[in-house]
Amino acid sequence: MKGLHGIIFSFEYHNNLRELTAHRMPASVPFAGRYRIIDFILSSMVNAGVTDVGVVLHGNYQSLLDHLESGKDWDLSRTHGGLRLLPPFSYQHSGVTRQFRGKMEALAGVRSYLEEIRQSHVVLADSDLVINIPLKDVYQAHLASGADITAVCTSNLCGPEDATWFHLGEDGRVNEALFDLRNPAGCHRSLEIYILSKQLLLDLVDECISRDEVSFRSGVLLAKANTLNIQSYVWDGYAAQIRSVKEYYDRSMELLDPSIRREVFHPKRPIYTKERNDASTYVDPSGTCCNSLVADGCTIEGTVENSILFHGVSVARGAEVKNCILMPEVTVHRDAVIQHVIADKRVEILESRTLMGHENYPMAVGKDSKI
Amino acid sequence: MKKECIAMLLAGGQGSRLYVLTSDVAKPAVPFGGKYRIIDFPLSNCANSGIDTVGVLTQYKPLELNSYIGSGQPWDLDRMSGGVHILPPYMQEGEKGSWYKGTANAIYQNIGFVDMYDPDYVVILSGDHIYKMNYGKMVEAHKAAGAACTISVLEVPWDEAPRFGIMAVDGQDNITEFQEKPKQPKSNLASMGIYVFTWKKLRQYLIDDENTPGSSNDFGKNIIPAMLNAGEKLLAYRFDGYWKDVGTLESLWDANMDMLSRGDLDLLESSWPIYARLPAEAPAFIGKAALVEHSVVTQGCEIGGTVLNSVLSHGARIEEGAEVHYSVLMPGVTVKKGAVVKYAIVGENCSVEEGATVGGDPADSDPDKWGITVLGPGTAVEAGETVAPNTMLNRNHKEVSR
């Protein structure tokens, strides 16, 4: 069967998301008022007509399971295909089962799943990427170019420290892949979305494992840029690799800009997420709310400015919330003042407390804390 | 498979008193309260009451309602056994079968459906009321009293009683008399149009009613009086929460305003959630120059202007410099720069272009001529145009009289 099969890698490796990933993986960090980060790439796949998606789990995946459930909110709860959750402990080596160390090892652990893929091609993606990309176009470009692998990358150099970098030739071919680059000027940054045929993926998995090469980056991109035809697909629209609190804060706040919001929430490519049953948000006469993104189920009786409110947030009379991100069910009590704060789920800011972060160092408050 | 109790929801009515709002959809599919449609209330009440089998009787313009209900998944009514079923009229053996002639006839024609579940009790609901109610408690009261029929009643002010079906009761709340819109009411207990029947009894009364020439095949007019005459035990079940029949434009507007004031009808209160099927939309954006007060906003809204005392459903766009006061905006409405909407119900996907005025303040109008202004779904109000208070426009921009 022609078409794309999706595989999304979630992972719990070293990042700077601090409190935000204390109870969850980057994939299920709340983002943009009503989503989890994984919703964006998952919706991009669904909107490109992908019907079968495997999500490779890792680390503390309870919160991700709660979110994805059967996949029904992405229309992926299917009799044939649909969402498949792939456990992290299936990699067996010398009789020992343990968590995988890299993408190739993860895929080797679920090799029988790979063999059963019904589609001719596979799109691999990371789960810490916020993007709304027409993957159909990327797939078309892949087929048209005849490349072995098509890699989505951006010319925007501001990204996470551990990015993968590409030197592109004039024909758009990836001549060299690098990482840990001190000065990436002239390079393109990989967004870690790759399209390749199912057969090539199986061959690469087998080859990497036989050489004890656990990672896709070093085993395929770095090692094979010369022998494989790796083509680039340059995407300069909104794309955020969320790997630090600062990145999380900055890329969230960008959503208050209407032009960026139009890119992320494209009317023809909706972002799906787990539906919740909240009533509409109520703004009291004593409250004011401006330049803010507000999910349903909130009660606003205080002042809210330049902020992002997830569902069920309540801001009491006299409270002041400025430049903040308040995750689901956060309560800000009377006369509390908070600025540049990221408050995780169910955080409570008690009466008359003052909490100030700074633009350069937003203050993250861990889940369920009471201040 | 046997069920102790199933629900039958009467959703076939045209809702002609909602005029342009029901020109393309059945009344239960009319949007309410920002995120909901009227039918979400009885369906969610069923789900929350533990009733997992619901037959929805449809007849008038059912397409939007059918696709809205779909598999019943948002209300947790997609079940292996039972779940939600759409029941339109159908042909019977020997080319019998007809449109539903009345509320009782609609159930009569679906006796076969009810029998599939062999229930002890059947709850009969309508698709035009806004309320949160535990039907389970009502069924318990029905069982405990050993009644043939239990009717949910609400105390109404005496002077309003003549507008309702009134139940006169004895000291044990047994119904002694039923008066339909009486001039001299004998009690102030109004029927809410919610019935629990012992199925064996109801089944027989439906068959008898069908064989009675000249019957209008209606629960209130025929079945209940017949049961009373036959000396059956009919129980009044008192309900004291919020309940409103939203069958008229004024009551629909009122119920939306009641929801805003969060008194008896608090939809943000989460112990008895109301579920809905929703499109995938981004969170609402409230802009730099926006002023929002005593209003609800829903995901997909983009607000640049002033919104006071209003209900905004998903996808509403209020541009900078536009004003919306005391109005109910159904999904997908756009109000452009300089336009003013006051005391109006604006149907789905309407657009109010730059500088237009829709409706007006009662204080600025002749009290005899003032009323809620209504735009039917898909109406476009042109730039600079004025739509006077108490006016109603359909999608072809034609005025419709009430």
Short mmCIF file of N, CA, C and O in Angstrom, two decimals, chain A residues 15 28 140 184 227 259 274:
data_model
loop_
_atom_site.label_atom_id
_atom_site.label_comp_id
_atom_site.label_asym_id
_atom_site.label_seq_id
_atom_site.Cartn_x
_atom_site.Cartn_y
_atom_site.Cartn_z
N ASN A 15 17.38 16.95 29.43
CA ASN A 15 16.88 18.21 28.88
C ASN A 15 16.85 19.23 29.99
O ASN A 15 17.15 18.93 31.14
N SER A 28 4.44 14.99 26.64
CA SER A 28 3.14 15.31 27.24
C SER A 28 3.18 16.59 28.07
O SER A 28 2.33 16.80 28.93
N GLN A 140 5.32 14.17 -1.01
CA GLN A 140 5.36 14.37 -2.48
C GLN A 140 6.76 14.72 -2.93
O GLN A 140 7.26 14.21 -3.92
N PRO A 184 27.29 27.24 13.99
CA PRO A 184 26.54 26.59 12.92
C PRO A 184 26.23 27.49 11.72
O PRO A 184 25.40 27.12 10.90
N THR A 227 26.95 7.91 1.20
CA THR A 227 26.48 6.78 0.41
C THR A 227 24.99 6.83 0.12
O THR A 227 24.53 6.31 -0.88
N SER A 259 0.11 36.50 13.68
CA SER A 259 0.64 35.87 12.46
C SER A 259 1.22 34.49 12.78
O SER A 259 1.11 33.56 12.00
N LYS A 274 -6.94 15.80 23.23
CA LYS A 274 -7.93 15.12 24.05
C LYS A 274 -9.02 16.10 24.42
O LYS A 274 -8.75 17.17 24.96
#
